[in-house]
Coordinates of C-alpha atoms and ligand atoms in Angstrom, one line a residue:
X1 CA 132.0 131.2 59.9
X2 CA 130.7 132.6 63.8
X3 CA 129.9 129.2 65.8
X4 CA 128.9 130.0 69.4
X5 CA 130.2 127.6 71.0
X6 CA 133.0 125.2 71.0
X7 CA 132.8 121.7 69.7
X8 CA 135.2 120.5 70.8
X9 CA 133.7 121.0 73.8
X10 CA 132.4 118.0 75.5
X11 CA 130.5 116.8 72.2
X12 CA 130.2 113.1 73.3
X13 CA 128.2 114.8 76.4
X14 CA 131.0 112.6 77.8
X15 CA 129.9 112.9 81.9
X16 CA 130.0 110.6 84.9
X17 CA 127.0 108.5 84.2
X18 CA 126.7 109.4 88.3
X19 CA 126.5 112.9 88.0
X20 CA 123.8 112.7 84.2
X21 CA 121.7 109.8 86.5
X22 CA 121.1 111.8 88.9
X23 CA 120.4 115.2 87.1
X24 CA 118.5 113.0 84.6
X25 CA 116.6 111.9 87.5
X26 CA 115.8 115.7 88.8
X27 CA 114.6 117.6 85.5
X28 CA 112.2 114.6 85.2
X29 CA 110.6 115.9 89.3
X30 CA 111.0 119.4 87.8
X31 CA 109.4 118.6 84.6
X32 CA 106.8 116.6 86.5
X33 CA 105.8 118.2 89.9
X34 CA 102.3 119.6 88.4
X35 CA 101.5 116.2 88.2
X36 CA 103.0 115.0 91.6
X37 CA 101.0 117.8 93.2
X38 CA 98.2 117.0 91.8
X39 CA 98.4 113.0 93.1
X40 CA 99.7 113.7 96.3
X41 CA 96.4 116.8 96.3
X42 CA 93.9 113.8 94.9
X43 CA 95.4 110.6 97.3
X44 CA 95.0 113.3 100.8
X45 CA 91.5 114.3 99.1
X46 CA 90.8 110.8 98.8
X47 CA 92.7 109.6 102.2
X48 CA 90.2 112.7 103.9
X49 CA 87.4 111.5 103.1
X50 CA 88.3 107.9 103.4
X51 CA 89.0 108.9 107.1
X52 CA 85.6 110.7 107.3
X53 CA 83.3 108.3 106.5
X54 CA 85.2 105.6 108.9
X55 CA 83.3 105.3 112.0
X56 CA 84.3 107.2 115.6
X57 CA 86.8 105.5 118.4
X58 CA 86.7 107.6 122.1
X59 CA 89.0 106.6 124.8
X60 CA 89.0 106.9 128.1
X61 CA 90.9 105.9 130.2
X62 CA 90.1 104.6 133.9
X63 CA 94.3 104.7 136.6
X64 CA 95.0 101.8 138.8
X65 CA 97.8 102.5 141.3
X66 CA 100.0 99.6 142.5
X67 CA 101.7 100.0 146.1
X68 CA 104.1 97.3 147.1
X69 CA 102.4 96.1 149.9
X70 CA 105.1 94.4 151.8
X71 CA 107.2 96.7 152.0
X72 CA 104.8 98.3 154.5
X73 CA 105.4 97.8 157.7
X74 CA 104.1 98.1 161.5
X75 CA 100.3 97.0 162.3
X76 CA 98.9 97.3 159.3
X77 CA 101.5 94.6 158.2
X78 CA 100.3 91.8 160.5
X79 CA 97.2 92.3 160.4
X80 CA 97.3 92.6 156.0
X81 CA 98.2 89.4 153.8
X82 CA 99.0 91.3 150.8
X83 CA 99.8 90.1 147.8
X84 CA 103.3 90.1 146.7
X85 CA 104.0 92.8 143.7
X86 CA 103.5 92.0 140.3
X87 CA 106.3 91.4 138.5
X88 CA 106.7 93.1 134.6
X89 CA 104.5 93.0 132.0
X90 CA 102.4 90.7 134.8
X91 CA 99.1 93.2 134.8
X92 CA 99.3 93.0 131.2
X93 CA 98.9 89.6 130.8
X94 CA 96.4 89.2 133.4
X95 CA 93.9 92.3 131.7
X96 CA 94.9 90.2 127.9
X97 CA 94.2 86.8 129.2
X98 CA 90.6 84.6 128.5
X99 CA 89.6 85.0 132.5
X100 CA 89.9 88.4 132.8
X101 CA 88.4 89.5 129.5
X102 CA 86.0 86.7 130.0
X103 CA 85.0 88.6 133.3
X104 CA 84.5 91.6 131.6
X105 CA 82.4 90.9 129.0
X106 CA 80.5 89.2 131.7
X107 CA 80.3 92.0 133.5
X108 CA 79.8 94.2 130.9
X109 CA 76.2 91.7 130.1
X110 CA 74.6 93.8 133.4
X111 CA 74.8 97.4 132.3
X112 CA 72.2 99.3 132.3
X113 CA 73.5 102.5 131.4
X114 CA 74.1 100.9 127.8
X115 CA 71.7 100.3 125.2
X116 CA 71.3 97.4 124.3
X117 CA 73.4 97.2 120.6
X118 CA 76.0 98.7 122.7
X119 CA 76.3 96.5 125.0
X120 CA 76.3 93.9 122.5
X121 CA 78.6 96.0 120.2
X122 CA 81.5 96.2 123.2
X123 CA 81.1 92.2 124.1
X124 CA 81.2 91.2 120.3
X125 CA 84.3 93.2 119.6
X126 CA 86.1 91.7 123.2
X127 CA 84.8 88.7 121.9
X128 CA 86.8 88.5 118.5
X129 CA 90.1 90.0 119.9
X130 CA 89.7 87.1 122.5
X131 CA 89.3 85.3 119.8
X132 CA 92.5 86.4 117.3
X133 CA 94.3 86.2 120.8
X134 CA 94.9 89.8 120.0
X135 CA 93.0 92.8 122.6
X136 CA 93.2 96.0 121.1
X137 CA 90.4 97.5 122.4
X138 CA 92.1 98.0 126.0
X139 CA 95.7 98.6 126.7
X140 CA 97.7 99.1 130.1
X141 CA 100.2 101.6 130.0
X142 CA 102.9 100.9 133.3
X143 CA 104.7 103.7 135.3
X144 CA 105.7 101.3 137.4
X145 CA 108.8 101.9 139.8
X146 CA 111.1 98.9 140.2
X147 CA 109.6 99.0 144.5
X148 CA 106.7 98.3 142.6
X149 CA 105.0 101.5 142.9
X150 CA 103.3 103.9 140.9
X151 CA 100.4 103.4 138.7
X152 CA 98.9 102.0 135.7
X153 CA 96.6 103.5 133.0
X154 CA 93.8 101.3 131.8
X155 CA 92.9 102.7 127.6
X156 CA 89.4 101.5 126.8
X157 CA 88.6 102.4 123.0
X158 CA 85.0 101.8 122.0
X159 CA 82.3 103.2 119.3
X160 CA 80.8 105.7 121.7
X161 CA 81.8 108.0 124.8
X162 CA 79.7 106.4 127.7
X163 CA 81.1 102.5 126.6
X164 CA 84.4 103.7 126.6
X165 CA 83.7 105.2 129.9
X166 CA 81.8 101.6 130.9
X167 CA 84.7 99.5 129.5
X168 CA 87.6 101.1 131.0
X169 CA 86.1 101.4 134.5
X170 CA 85.0 97.8 134.1
X171 CA 88.4 96.4 133.1
X172 CA 89.7 98.6 136.2
X173 CA 87.1 96.3 138.6
X174 CA 87.5 93.2 137.3
X175 CA 91.7 93.5 137.1
X176 CA 92.3 94.3 140.5
X177 CA 89.9 91.5 141.5
X178 CA 92.0 89.9 139.5
X179 CA 95.5 91.2 141.8
X180 CA 92.8 90.7 145.1
X181 CA 92.4 86.3 144.1
X182 CA 96.3 86.8 144.0
X183 CA 96.7 87.7 148.1
X184 CA 93.8 85.0 149.2
X185 CA 95.3 82.2 147.1
X186 CA 98.0 81.2 149.3
X187 CA 95.4 82.0 152.1
X188 CA 93.1 79.2 151.0
X189 CA 95.2 76.8 150.2
X190 CA 96.6 76.3 154.1
X191 CA 92.0 76.5 155.0
X192 CA 92.4 74.2 152.6
X193 CA 94.6 72.1 154.0
X194 CA 93.3 72.6 157.7
X195 CA 90.5 71.6 157.0
X196 CA 91.3 68.5 155.5
X197 CA 93.8 68.1 158.4
X198 CA 90.1 68.1 160.7
X199 CA 88.3 65.8 159.0
X200 CA 90.6 63.1 159.3
X201 CA 91.3 63.7 162.8
X202 CA 87.2 63.6 162.9
X203 CA 87.5 60.3 161.0
X204 CA 89.9 58.9 163.1
X205 CA 88.2 60.1 166.7
X206 CA 84.2 59.0 165.2
X207 CA 86.2 55.1 163.9
X208 CA 89.0 54.1 166.6
X209 CA 87.6 52.9 169.6
X210 CA 90.8 54.1 170.7
X211 CA 91.8 54.8 174.5
X212 CA 91.0 57.5 177.4
X213 CA 94.9 58.8 176.0
X214 CA 94.6 58.4 171.7
X215 CA 90.8 60.2 172.0
X216 CA 92.2 63.4 174.6
X217 CA 95.1 63.6 172.2
X218 CA 92.8 64.1 169.2
X219 CA 90.9 66.1 170.8
X220 CA 93.6 68.8 171.3
X221 CA 95.2 68.3 167.9
X222 CA 91.5 69.4 166.4
X223 CA 91.1 72.3 168.6
X224 CA 94.7 73.3 168.2
X225 CA 93.5 73.5 164.4
X226 CA 90.6 74.2 164.3
X227 CA 92.0 77.7 166.3
X228 CA 94.1 78.1 163.5
X229 CA 91.5 77.7 160.8
X230 CA 89.8 80.5 162.5
X231 CA 92.6 82.7 162.7
X232 CA 93.1 82.4 159.0
X233 CA 89.5 82.8 157.8
X234 CA 90.4 86.2 160.0
X235 CA 93.2 86.7 157.4
X236 CA 91.0 85.7 154.6
X237 CA 88.6 88.4 154.8
X238 CA 91.9 91.1 155.4
X239 CA 94.0 89.9 152.3
X240 CA 94.5 92.4 149.4
X241 CA 95.5 93.1 146.7
X242 CA 98.7 95.6 145.8
X243 CA 96.0 97.0 143.1
X244 CA 93.7 100.1 144.7
X245 CA 91.3 102.4 142.0
X246 CA 92.6 106.1 142.0
X247 CA 89.2 107.8 139.6
X248 CA 86.4 106.6 137.6
X249 CA 87.2 106.9 134.4
X250 CA 86.1 110.1 132.8
X251 CA 83.9 110.6 130.0
X252 CA 85.5 111.1 126.5
X253 CA 84.6 114.6 125.1
X254 CA 85.7 114.1 120.9
X255 CA 86.9 111.1 119.6
X256 CA 90.2 109.7 119.1
X257 CA 89.7 108.7 115.7
X258 CA 89.1 109.0 112.9
X259 CA 90.9 112.1 112.2
X260 CA 90.5 113.5 108.7
X261 CA 93.1 115.9 108.9
X262 CA 96.0 113.9 109.5
X263 CA 94.8 111.1 107.4
X264 CA 95.3 113.5 104.2
X265 CA 98.3 115.3 105.2
X266 CA 99.5 111.6 106.0
X267 CA 98.0 110.3 102.6
X268 CA 98.8 113.2 100.5
X269 CA 102.9 113.1 102.0
X270 CA 103.1 109.1 100.7
X271 CA 101.7 109.9 97.6
X272 CA 104.1 113.0 97.1
X273 CA 106.9 110.2 98.1
X274 CA 105.6 107.0 96.1
X275 CA 105.3 109.0 92.6
X276 CA 108.4 110.6 93.2
X277 CA 110.0 107.7 93.6
X278 CA 108.8 106.7 90.5
X279 CA 109.0 108.9 88.5
X280 CA 112.7 109.3 89.2
X281 CA 112.3 105.1 88.8
X282 CA 110.5 105.8 85.2
X283 CA 112.7 108.9 84.6
X284 CA 116.4 106.2 85.1
X285 CA 115.0 103.8 83.3
X286 CA 113.9 105.6 80.3
X287 CA 116.8 106.9 79.0
X288 CA 115.3 109.0 76.1
X289 CA 115.5 112.6 75.0
X290 CA 112.1 114.0 76.5
X291 CA 112.7 118.0 76.9
X292 CA 115.5 119.9 75.6
X293 CA 117.2 119.9 79.7
X294 CA 117.8 116.5 78.0
X295 CA 120.2 117.8 76.3
X296 CA 121.4 120.4 78.6
X297 CA 124.7 117.7 79.0
X298 CA 125.9 117.4 75.6
X299 CA 127.0 121.6 75.5
X300 CA 125.9 121.6 72.2
X301 CA 122.5 124.1 71.7
X302 CA 118.8 123.3 71.4
X303 CA 118.0 125.2 67.6
X304 CA 114.7 124.4 68.1
X305 CA 111.4 122.6 69.6
X306 CA 109.3 121.7 66.9
X307 CA 105.8 119.9 68.4
X308 CA 103.8 116.5 67.8
X309 CA 101.5 117.2 65.1
X310 CA 98.1 115.2 64.6
X311 CA 98.8 112.3 62.7
X312 CA 95.5 113.0 60.5
X313 CA 96.7 116.1 59.6
X314 CA 100.1 115.3 58.8
X315 CA 98.4 113.0 56.5
X316 CA 96.0 115.3 54.7
X317 CA 97.6 118.2 54.5
X318 CA 101.4 117.2 54.8
X319 CA 104.2 118.7 57.3
X320 CA 105.3 121.7 55.3
X321 CA 101.3 122.6 54.8
X322 CA 100.9 122.3 58.6
X323 CA 104.2 124.4 58.8
X324 CA 102.4 127.6 57.5
X325 CA 99.8 127.7 60.5
X326 CA 100.2 127.9 64.5
X327 CA 101.6 126.1 66.3
X328 CA 104.8 124.8 64.0
X329 CA 105.0 128.4 62.0
X330 CA 106.6 129.4 65.8
X331 CA 108.7 126.4 66.9
X332 CA 109.7 126.0 62.6
X333 CA 110.6 130.2 62.4
X334 CA 112.6 130.3 66.2
X335 CA 114.8 127.3 64.4
X336 CA 115.2 129.6 61.6
X337 CA 116.3 132.7 63.5
X338 CA 118.7 130.5 65.8
X339 CA 120.9 129.1 62.8
X340 CA 120.7 132.4 60.7
X341 CA 122.2 133.8 63.8
X342 CA 124.9 131.4 64.5
X343 CA 125.7 132.3 60.8
X344 CA 125.3 136.3 61.1
X345 CA 129.0 136.5 59.1
X346 CA 127.7 133.7 56.0
X347 CA 125.9 135.1 53.2
X348 CA 125.7 131.7 52.1
X349 CA 125.0 128.6 53.8
X350 CA 124.9 124.7 53.5
X351 CA 123.8 122.6 56.5
X352 CA 123.5 118.6 56.2
X353 CA 120.2 117.5 58.5
X354 CA 120.3 113.9 60.0
X355 CA 119.9 112.5 63.0
X356 CA 120.5 109.0 64.9
X357 CA 118.0 106.3 63.1
X358 CA 115.3 107.1 60.5
X359 CA 111.9 108.4 61.6
X360 CA 112.8 111.1 63.6
X361 CA 111.5 113.9 61.1
X362 CA 114.9 114.7 58.7
X363 CA 113.0 114.6 55.8
X364 CA 110.3 116.6 57.5
X365 CA 112.4 119.2 59.4
X366 CA 114.5 119.4 56.4
X367 CA 111.7 120.5 54.2
X368 CA 109.2 122.8 56.9
X369 CA 113.3 124.9 57.2
X370 CA 113.1 125.1 53.9
X371 CA 109.9 126.6 53.3
X372 CA 110.4 129.1 56.8
X373 CA 114.1 130.2 54.9
X374 CA 111.9 130.7 51.6
X375 CA 109.7 132.6 52.9
X376 CA 111.7 135.0 54.7
X377 CA 113.2 135.6 51.4
X378 CA 116.3 133.2 50.8
X379 CA 116.8 131.2 48.4
X380 CA 117.0 127.5 48.8
X381 CA 118.0 124.3 47.9
X382 CA 117.6 121.4 48.9
X383 CA 119.4 118.1 48.6
X384 CA 117.9 114.4 48.7
X385 CA 120.6 113.2 50.5
X386 CA 118.8 110.2 51.8
X387 CA 120.2 108.3 48.1
X388 CA 117.9 104.8 49.9
X389 CA 115.7 105.9 51.2
X390 CA 114.6 109.7 50.4
X391 CA 111.2 110.6 51.5
X392 CA 111.7 114.8 50.7
X393 CA 109.9 114.2 47.4
X394 CA 106.6 112.9 48.6
X395 CA 107.2 115.2 51.6
X396 CA 106.9 118.2 49.0
X397 CA 104.0 116.4 47.2
X398 CA 101.0 117.0 49.9
X399 CA 101.4 120.4 49.1
X400 CA 102.3 121.5 45.3
X401 CA 102.3 118.5 42.6
X402 CA 104.6 121.1 41.0
X403 CA 106.2 119.6 37.4
X404 CA 108.6 122.5 37.2
X405 CA 111.8 121.1 36.8
X406 CA 114.6 123.9 35.9
X407 CA 117.9 123.4 35.0
X408 CA 119.9 123.9 38.0
X409 CA 123.4 123.1 35.8
X410 CA 123.8 122.6 32.2
X411 CA 121.1 121.6 30.0
X412 CA 118.3 119.4 30.5
X413 CA 119.6 116.4 31.9
X414 CA 118.9 113.7 35.6
X415 CA 116.5 114.8 37.5
X416 CA 117.6 112.9 41.1
X417 CA 120.6 112.7 42.8
X418 CA 121.8 109.5 42.1
X419 CA 122.0 110.6 37.9
X420 CA 123.2 114.0 38.5
X421 CA 126.0 112.3 40.4
X422 CA 127.1 110.4 37.5
X423 CA 126.8 113.8 35.1
X424 CA 126.9 116.6 37.2
X425 CA 127.0 118.6 34.5
X426 CA 123.5 118.3 33.7
X427 CA 120.7 118.5 36.4
X428 CA 117.7 119.5 36.7
X429 CA 116.1 120.3 40.1
X430 CA 111.7 120.9 40.9
X431 CA 110.8 123.6 42.0
X432 CA 108.6 123.1 44.8
X433 CA 107.3 126.4 46.2
X434 CA 108.0 130.2 45.1
X435 CA 112.5 130.2 46.3
X436 CA 112.5 126.3 46.8
X437 CA 114.6 124.0 44.1
X438 CA 114.6 120.2 45.3
X439 CA 116.4 117.6 43.6
X440 CA 115.0 114.0 44.7
X441 CA 117.5 111.5 45.7
X442 CA 116.2 108.9 43.0
X443 CA 115.2 105.4 42.8
X444 CA 116.6 102.9 45.9
X445 CA 120.2 102.8 46.3
X446 CA 122.5 100.7 47.9
X447 CA 125.7 101.1 46.7
X448 CA 125.1 105.2 47.6
X449 CA 128.2 105.5 49.9
X450 CA 130.5 104.0 46.3
X451 CA 128.9 106.9 45.0
X452 CA 129.4 109.3 47.2
X453 CA 133.1 108.7 47.4
X454 CA 134.0 108.4 44.5
X455 CA 133.3 112.3 43.1
X456 CA 134.4 115.3 44.3
X457 CA 131.3 116.4 46.0
X458 CA 132.9 119.1 47.5
X459 CA 133.7 120.8 44.0
X460 CA 129.7 119.4 42.5
X461 CA 128.4 120.6 45.5
X462 CA 129.5 124.4 45.0
X463 CA 128.7 124.1 41.5
X464 CA 125.0 123.2 42.6
X465 CA 125.1 126.0 44.8
X466 CA 125.7 129.1 43.6
X467 CA 122.8 130.2 43.1
X468 CA 121.3 129.4 46.7
X469 CA 121.8 131.5 49.7
X470 CA 120.9 128.0 51.5
X471 CA 121.3 124.6 50.6
X472 CA 119.6 122.0 52.3
X473 CA 121.0 119.1 52.8
X474 CA 118.4 115.3 54.1
X475 CA 120.6 113.2 55.3
X476 CA 120.6 109.2 55.5
X477 CA 120.3 108.6 59.7
X478 CA 124.4 108.2 61.4
X479 CA 124.3 105.4 62.9
X480 CA 122.8 103.3 60.1
X481 CA 125.3 104.3 57.3
X482 CA 128.5 106.9 56.8
X483 CA 126.3 109.2 53.8
X484 CA 125.2 111.2 55.9
X485 CA 129.5 111.7 57.1
X486 CA 130.5 111.8 53.5
X487 CA 127.7 114.5 52.4
X488 CA 128.2 116.6 56.0
X489 CA 131.9 116.9 55.3
X490 CA 131.3 119.7 52.4
X491 CA 129.1 122.1 54.2
X492 CA 129.1 124.1 57.5
X493 CA 127.4 121.3 60.3
X494 CA 125.3 119.0 61.1
X495 CA 121.4 119.4 62.3
X496 CA 121.1 117.0 64.5
X497 CA 116.5 115.7 64.2
X498 CA 116.2 114.0 67.3
X499 CA 112.6 112.6 68.0
X500 CA 111.2 113.1 71.5
X501 CA 110.0 110.3 73.8
X502 CA 112.1 108.2 71.4
X503 CA 115.6 109.1 70.0
X504 CA 117.3 107.5 72.9
X505 CA 120.1 110.0 74.8
X506 CA 122.7 106.8 74.1
X507 CA 122.1 106.8 70.9
X508 CA 122.8 110.7 70.3
X509 CA 126.2 110.1 72.6
X510 CA 127.6 108.1 69.7
X511 CA 125.7 109.7 67.0
X512 CA 128.1 112.7 68.3
X513 CA 130.4 110.4 68.6
X514 CA 131.2 109.3 64.8
X515 CA 130.4 113.0 64.2
X516 CA 133.8 113.9 65.7
X517 CA 135.9 111.0 64.9
X518 CA 135.2 112.8 61.5
X519 CA 136.2 115.7 62.4
X520 CA 132.8 117.2 61.5
X521 CA 130.9 119.2 63.9
X522 CA 126.6 119.3 64.8
X523 CA 125.5 122.5 65.4
X524 CA 122.8 122.5 67.6
X525 CA 119.7 120.0 67.6
X526 CA 116.0 119.9 66.9
X527 CA 114.2 118.2 69.3
X528 CA 111.2 117.1 67.7
X529 CA 107.1 115.6 67.8
X530 CA 107.2 117.2 72.0
X531 CA 103.8 116.9 73.0
X532 CA 102.4 119.6 73.8
X533 CA 99.7 118.6 76.3
X534 CA 102.4 116.5 77.9
X535 CA 104.8 118.9 77.9
X536 CA 103.8 122.7 79.3
X537 CA 106.7 124.5 79.2
X538 CA 106.6 124.8 75.3
X539 CA 102.8 125.2 75.0
X540 CA 102.4 129.3 75.4
X541 CA 100.8 130.3 72.2
X542 CA 100.7 133.7 70.4
X543 CA 98.3 133.4 68.3
X544 CA 97.5 136.9 66.0
X545 CA 94.5 138.7 67.7
X546 CA 92.9 138.4 64.3
X547 CA 88.9 139.1 65.6
X548 CA 90.1 142.2 67.3
X549 CA 92.4 143.7 63.7
X550 CA 89.2 143.3 61.6
X551 CA 87.2 144.8 64.5
X552 CA 89.3 148.3 64.1
Ligands
ADP601 N1 107.1 117.1 64.1 C1 106.1 116.4 63.9 N2 104.9 116.0 63.7 C2 103.9 114.3 63.9 N3 104.8 114.1 62.7 C3 105.6 114.0 62.0 C4 106.2 115.5 62.9 N4 107.5 115.5 62.3 C5 107.8 114.4 61.7 N5 107.0 113.7 62.0 C6 106.4 112.1 61.0 O1 107.3 111.2 61.0 C7 107.4 110.2 60.1 C8 109.0 110.0 59.6 O2 109.2 111.7 59.3 P1 110.6 111.7 58.7 O3 110.7 113.4 58.6 O4 109.8 111.1 56.9 O5 111.8 111.1 59.2 P2 113.3 110.7 58.9 O6 113.4 111.3 57.5 O7 114.0 111.7 59.8 O8 113.4 109.3 59.0 C9 106.9 110.4 58.8 O9 105.1 109.9 58.9 C10 106.3 112.1 59.9 O10 104.7 112.8 58.7
MG602 MG1 113.7 110.6 54.9

């Protein structure tokens, strides 16, 4: 017997689960990359058009110079009253204060260069931002050294280039004005005090019929106070802030937003990342066999990948008939060739077809495979070993309603496995097509295992198999009952049918463990019901060029 794999090697697929998970996620990504790419392209495109539909934003910048006047010396310093340097963040606070914003809005009312809608839009934007307490259309970027010298760049965003330029300039004007007012504040206070003192002296001069000396004193005090007030008034004229304008804002050429290309790139990238994360997460949570790759970790070959047929076709015409037409024909052909090449040196072959659970396609695969072997000239016997729920006869009825019973051994006798096991010397089989004979399972039997283990099954099967090249035993699911293992003991190996997107990797692992524990082995997997549209790897079609031939 030629087996091109070592059944003892890791047959239960026991890799560390971390490895398995990562590989699983990786394979899911590989399998789905066309969809992920399509998704990211679609999102990128949507982001592009969305961004393009957004109104433009222009940004203008006005630069304001900050100089710490108190550090100046000499004549200038004696004649100027300068405001103290601005502490960190003060300029920003001031620019975003409701007093300055309101002043800016008021100034904008009178700007002739703006159209009425531009003006209205600017002012309402500022008012809304003020209400929300979040000024976004005006930003200030400080570049100030520790001594309070440097530059403030005022950035103004607006819907048009002119509006942005004017907003930047108006904001700069108002910031400078606010700064200068700080310088005035102190002087104005002392001027007010002086004025109040003078007023008080004047009141006393009028009311008190005072003596000559007292009056004289009051008068001279008033004179000196008045002199001080005059000096302070001169200072008021010369008071200055720490800020001066460097240059007026320039008209921006192009809007800073929207940027459809960046939006598309960002959107596409995000979609790709999110899509990949979701795909990987789905692969990790959904641990069913989806493709041949998922079976790699078991170190058991996948002998065939059978496409999922349309339900209607299976119901109307039966799976055997479908097995002769394009799609299934090639797939079953591969399965047949792979099995035969495994047992090249054997002229007789006996196989058990099983699966982990019911419904994965054991009976269907057994029937189509038998048909494929028969087409290749092999004499095939199918034994429906599913004594509880055998369906092999029904599967063939769709294809040929044959009543052609012929003796397998002896004369007459049983026409199903259940009876044949009790009387193994006289058994008949149903010829379902040339080269394929079938021994049906018989009516449902509960004590099937008792029946199977009581007998010398090996000897019986040997006798029944004599006239055939290939015997296929359709068996019950491995995880449900032990019948499959008992039957498989007398065959060359088990073909394990798995159903794409349904059979779990865990179930396969469990089934393989049972097989291994019985000292048996699975020769290979059949991955059944693969969605050809979903799994593009399997969708190569290579049908004959019939039209070409007929033209020749
Ligand atoms: N490749 C396939 N495409 C579509 N339907 C399938 C395919 N293989 C099996 N089926 C259907 O799946 C169901 C279960 O198949 P069956 O062979 O009876 O499974 P099992 O013998 O493992 O219980 C049946 O209705 C069958 O027609
Ligand atoms: Mg079945």
